[in-house]
Short mmCIF file of C-alpha atoms in Angstrom, two decimals:
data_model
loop_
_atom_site.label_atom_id
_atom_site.label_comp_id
_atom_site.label_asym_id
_atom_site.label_seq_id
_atom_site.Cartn_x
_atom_site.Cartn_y
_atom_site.Cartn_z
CA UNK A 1 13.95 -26.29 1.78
CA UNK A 2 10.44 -27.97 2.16
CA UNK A 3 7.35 -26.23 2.75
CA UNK A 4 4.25 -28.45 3.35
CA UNK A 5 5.48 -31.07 1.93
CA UNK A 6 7.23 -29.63 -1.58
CA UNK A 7 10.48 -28.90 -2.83
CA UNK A 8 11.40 -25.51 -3.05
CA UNK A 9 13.35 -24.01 -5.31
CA UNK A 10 15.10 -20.84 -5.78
CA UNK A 11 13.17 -20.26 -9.39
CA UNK A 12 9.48 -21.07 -7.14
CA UNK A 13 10.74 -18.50 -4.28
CA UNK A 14 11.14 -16.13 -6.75
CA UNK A 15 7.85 -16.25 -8.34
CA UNK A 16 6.07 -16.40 -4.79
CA UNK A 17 7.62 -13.05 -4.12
CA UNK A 18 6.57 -11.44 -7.27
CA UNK A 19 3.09 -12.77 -6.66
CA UNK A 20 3.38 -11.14 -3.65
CA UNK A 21 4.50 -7.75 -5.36
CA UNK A 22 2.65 -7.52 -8.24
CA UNK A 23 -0.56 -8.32 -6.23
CA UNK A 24 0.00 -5.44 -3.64
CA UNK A 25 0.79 -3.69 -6.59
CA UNK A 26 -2.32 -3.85 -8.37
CA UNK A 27 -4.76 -4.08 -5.64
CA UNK A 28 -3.21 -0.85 -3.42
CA UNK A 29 -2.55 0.83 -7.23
CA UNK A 30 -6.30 0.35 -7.84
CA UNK A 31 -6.90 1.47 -3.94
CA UNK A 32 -5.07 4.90 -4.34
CA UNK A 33 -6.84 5.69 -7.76
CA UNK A 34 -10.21 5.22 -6.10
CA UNK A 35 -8.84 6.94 -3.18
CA UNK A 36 -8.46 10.28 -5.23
CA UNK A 37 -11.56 11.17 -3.60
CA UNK A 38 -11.24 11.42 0.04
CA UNK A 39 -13.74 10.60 0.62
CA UNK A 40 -14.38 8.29 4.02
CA UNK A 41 -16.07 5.15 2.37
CA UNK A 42 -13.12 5.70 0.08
CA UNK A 43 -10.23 5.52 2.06
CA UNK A 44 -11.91 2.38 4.16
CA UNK A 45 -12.13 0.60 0.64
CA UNK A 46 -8.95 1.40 -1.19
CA UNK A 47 -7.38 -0.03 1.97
CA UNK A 48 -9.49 -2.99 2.07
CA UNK A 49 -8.65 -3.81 -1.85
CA UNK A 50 -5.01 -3.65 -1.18
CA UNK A 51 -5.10 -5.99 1.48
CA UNK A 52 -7.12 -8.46 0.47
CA UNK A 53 -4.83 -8.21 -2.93
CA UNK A 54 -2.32 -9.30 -0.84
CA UNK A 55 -4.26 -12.12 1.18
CA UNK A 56 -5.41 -13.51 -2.49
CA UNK A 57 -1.77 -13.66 -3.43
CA UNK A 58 -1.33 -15.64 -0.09
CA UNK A 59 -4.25 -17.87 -1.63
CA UNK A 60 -5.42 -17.81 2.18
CA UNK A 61 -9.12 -16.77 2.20
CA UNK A 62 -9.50 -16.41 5.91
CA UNK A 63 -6.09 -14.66 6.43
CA UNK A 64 -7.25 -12.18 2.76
CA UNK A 65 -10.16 -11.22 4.95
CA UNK A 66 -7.95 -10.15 8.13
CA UNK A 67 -5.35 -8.49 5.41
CA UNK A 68 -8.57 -6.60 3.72
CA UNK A 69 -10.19 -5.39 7.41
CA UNK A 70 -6.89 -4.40 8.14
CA UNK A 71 -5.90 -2.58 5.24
CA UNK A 72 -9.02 -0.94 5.35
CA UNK A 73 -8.11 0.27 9.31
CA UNK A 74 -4.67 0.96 8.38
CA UNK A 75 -5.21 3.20 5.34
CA UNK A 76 -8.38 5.12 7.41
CA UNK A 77 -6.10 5.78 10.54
CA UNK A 78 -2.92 6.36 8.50
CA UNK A 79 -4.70 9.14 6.11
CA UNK A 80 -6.16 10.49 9.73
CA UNK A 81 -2.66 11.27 10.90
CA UNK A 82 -0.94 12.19 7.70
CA UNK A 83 -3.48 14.95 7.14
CA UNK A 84 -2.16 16.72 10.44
CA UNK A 85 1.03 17.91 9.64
CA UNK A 86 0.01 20.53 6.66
CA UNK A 87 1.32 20.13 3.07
CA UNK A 88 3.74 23.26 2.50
CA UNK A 89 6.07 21.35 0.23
CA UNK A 90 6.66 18.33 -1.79
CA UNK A 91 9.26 16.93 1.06
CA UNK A 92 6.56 17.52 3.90
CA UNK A 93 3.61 15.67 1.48
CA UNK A 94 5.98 12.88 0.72
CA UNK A 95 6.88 12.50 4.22
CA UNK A 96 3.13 12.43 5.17
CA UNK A 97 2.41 9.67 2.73
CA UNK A 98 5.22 7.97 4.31
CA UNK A 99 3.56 8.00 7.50
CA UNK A 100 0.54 6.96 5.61
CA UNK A 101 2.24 4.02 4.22
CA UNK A 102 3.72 3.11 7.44
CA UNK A 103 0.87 2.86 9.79
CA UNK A 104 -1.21 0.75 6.82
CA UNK A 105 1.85 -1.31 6.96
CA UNK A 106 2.06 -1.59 10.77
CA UNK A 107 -1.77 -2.42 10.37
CA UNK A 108 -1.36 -5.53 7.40
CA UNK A 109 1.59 -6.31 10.29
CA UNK A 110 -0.78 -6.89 13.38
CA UNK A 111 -2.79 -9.88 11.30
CA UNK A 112 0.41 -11.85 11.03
CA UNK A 113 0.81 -11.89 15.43
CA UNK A 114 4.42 -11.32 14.22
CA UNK A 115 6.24 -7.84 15.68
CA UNK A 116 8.96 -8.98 13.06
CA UNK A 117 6.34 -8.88 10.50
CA UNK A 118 4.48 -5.47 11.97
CA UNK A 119 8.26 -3.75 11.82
CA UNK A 120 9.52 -5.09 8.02
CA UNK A 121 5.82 -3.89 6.71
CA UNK A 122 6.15 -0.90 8.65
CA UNK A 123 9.10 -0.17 7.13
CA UNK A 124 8.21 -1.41 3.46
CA UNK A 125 4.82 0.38 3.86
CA UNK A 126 6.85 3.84 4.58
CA UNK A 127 9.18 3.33 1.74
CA UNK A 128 6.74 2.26 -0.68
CA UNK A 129 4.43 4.81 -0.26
CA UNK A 130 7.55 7.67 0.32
CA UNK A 131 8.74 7.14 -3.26
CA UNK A 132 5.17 7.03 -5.04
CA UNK A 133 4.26 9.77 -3.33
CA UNK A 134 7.97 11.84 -4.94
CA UNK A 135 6.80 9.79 -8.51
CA UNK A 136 3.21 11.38 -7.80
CA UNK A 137 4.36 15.05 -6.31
CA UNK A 138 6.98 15.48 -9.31
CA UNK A 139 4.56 14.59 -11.86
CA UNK A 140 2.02 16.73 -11.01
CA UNK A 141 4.16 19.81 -10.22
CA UNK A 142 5.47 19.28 -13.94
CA UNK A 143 2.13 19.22 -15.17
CA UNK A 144 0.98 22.17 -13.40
CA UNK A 145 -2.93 23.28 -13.92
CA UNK A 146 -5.71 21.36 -14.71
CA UNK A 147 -3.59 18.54 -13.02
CA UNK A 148 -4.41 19.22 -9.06
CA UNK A 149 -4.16 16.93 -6.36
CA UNK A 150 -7.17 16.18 -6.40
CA UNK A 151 -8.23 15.27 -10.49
CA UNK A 152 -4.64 13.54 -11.11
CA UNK A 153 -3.82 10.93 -12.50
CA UNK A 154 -0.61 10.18 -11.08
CA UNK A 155 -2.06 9.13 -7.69
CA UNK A 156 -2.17 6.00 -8.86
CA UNK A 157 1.91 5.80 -8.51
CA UNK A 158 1.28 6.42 -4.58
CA UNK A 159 -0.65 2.82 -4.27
CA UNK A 160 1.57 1.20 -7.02
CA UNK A 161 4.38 1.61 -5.47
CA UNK A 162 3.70 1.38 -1.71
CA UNK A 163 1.58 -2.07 -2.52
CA UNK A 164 4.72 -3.25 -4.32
CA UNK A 165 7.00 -2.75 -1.25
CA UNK A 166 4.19 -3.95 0.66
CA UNK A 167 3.96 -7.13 -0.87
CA UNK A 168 7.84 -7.88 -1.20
CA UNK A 169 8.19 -7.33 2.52
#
């Protein structure tokens, strides 16, 4: 396989996609952690860092400032319609950051003009963000008091996770 002009190897593929992963990773990991907040500059920025994360792995400047504007779109609409269904149980909150993850997906999709792309990240994004949010909701049930929703820690599994699925898709 050649791609712009270089060989590519199995070994190089490899480390593209863990780029790729470890850069969602970090950047929607730091998003969600700053995100414990909810409040509305908050939720625009945590999904602007995790897309631009990914657009720096890309090392595409113009295409990390598409990813950033529409992580930042994705996360604010996604946490809009994830907060309608109620929370009455770990299985409904996980399924709501599953949504969550899944529209912010959708969104990182659009930039690529790709509705291959918009459906795997869709996917990924609900995934991702499905099984942080069980890592998240388990740990903090175990904890129990002073470790709310709202002061935990643990959040940052939610972002860690989803940006990791993220960035393999």
């Amino acid at each position: 396989m050649v791609q712009e002009g270089k060989a590519v190897t199995s070994s190089s593929r490899f480390l593209e996609i863990l780029r790729f992963g470890l850069f969602g990773a970090i950047g929607f990991g730091i998003g969600s952690y700053m995100f414990e907040g909810f409040f509305i500059y908050i939720v625009f920025l945590a999904g602007a860092i995790g897309g631009l994360a990914l657009g720096l792995a890309m090392r595409d400047w113009k295409k990390a400032k598409y990813l950033a504007l529409a992580g930042a779109v994705g996360y604010f609409i996604g946490f809009a319609v994830s907060s309608f269904g109620g929370f009455s149980d770990i299985v409904v909150r996980a399924k709501a950051y599953a949504t969550f993850g899944a529209i912010t997906g959708a969104s990182l999709g659009f930039t690529f003009k790709d509705w291959k792309r918009v459906l795997i990240l869709a996917v990924a994004g609900g995934i991702g963000f499905f099984i942080g949010a069980l890592i998240y909701l388990f740990n903090i049930s175990l904890k129990g008091p002073p470790y709310s929703e709202s002061v935990s820690p643990f959040i940052i599994f939610i972002g860690l996770i989803g940006g990791l699925f993220l960035g393999l898709a």
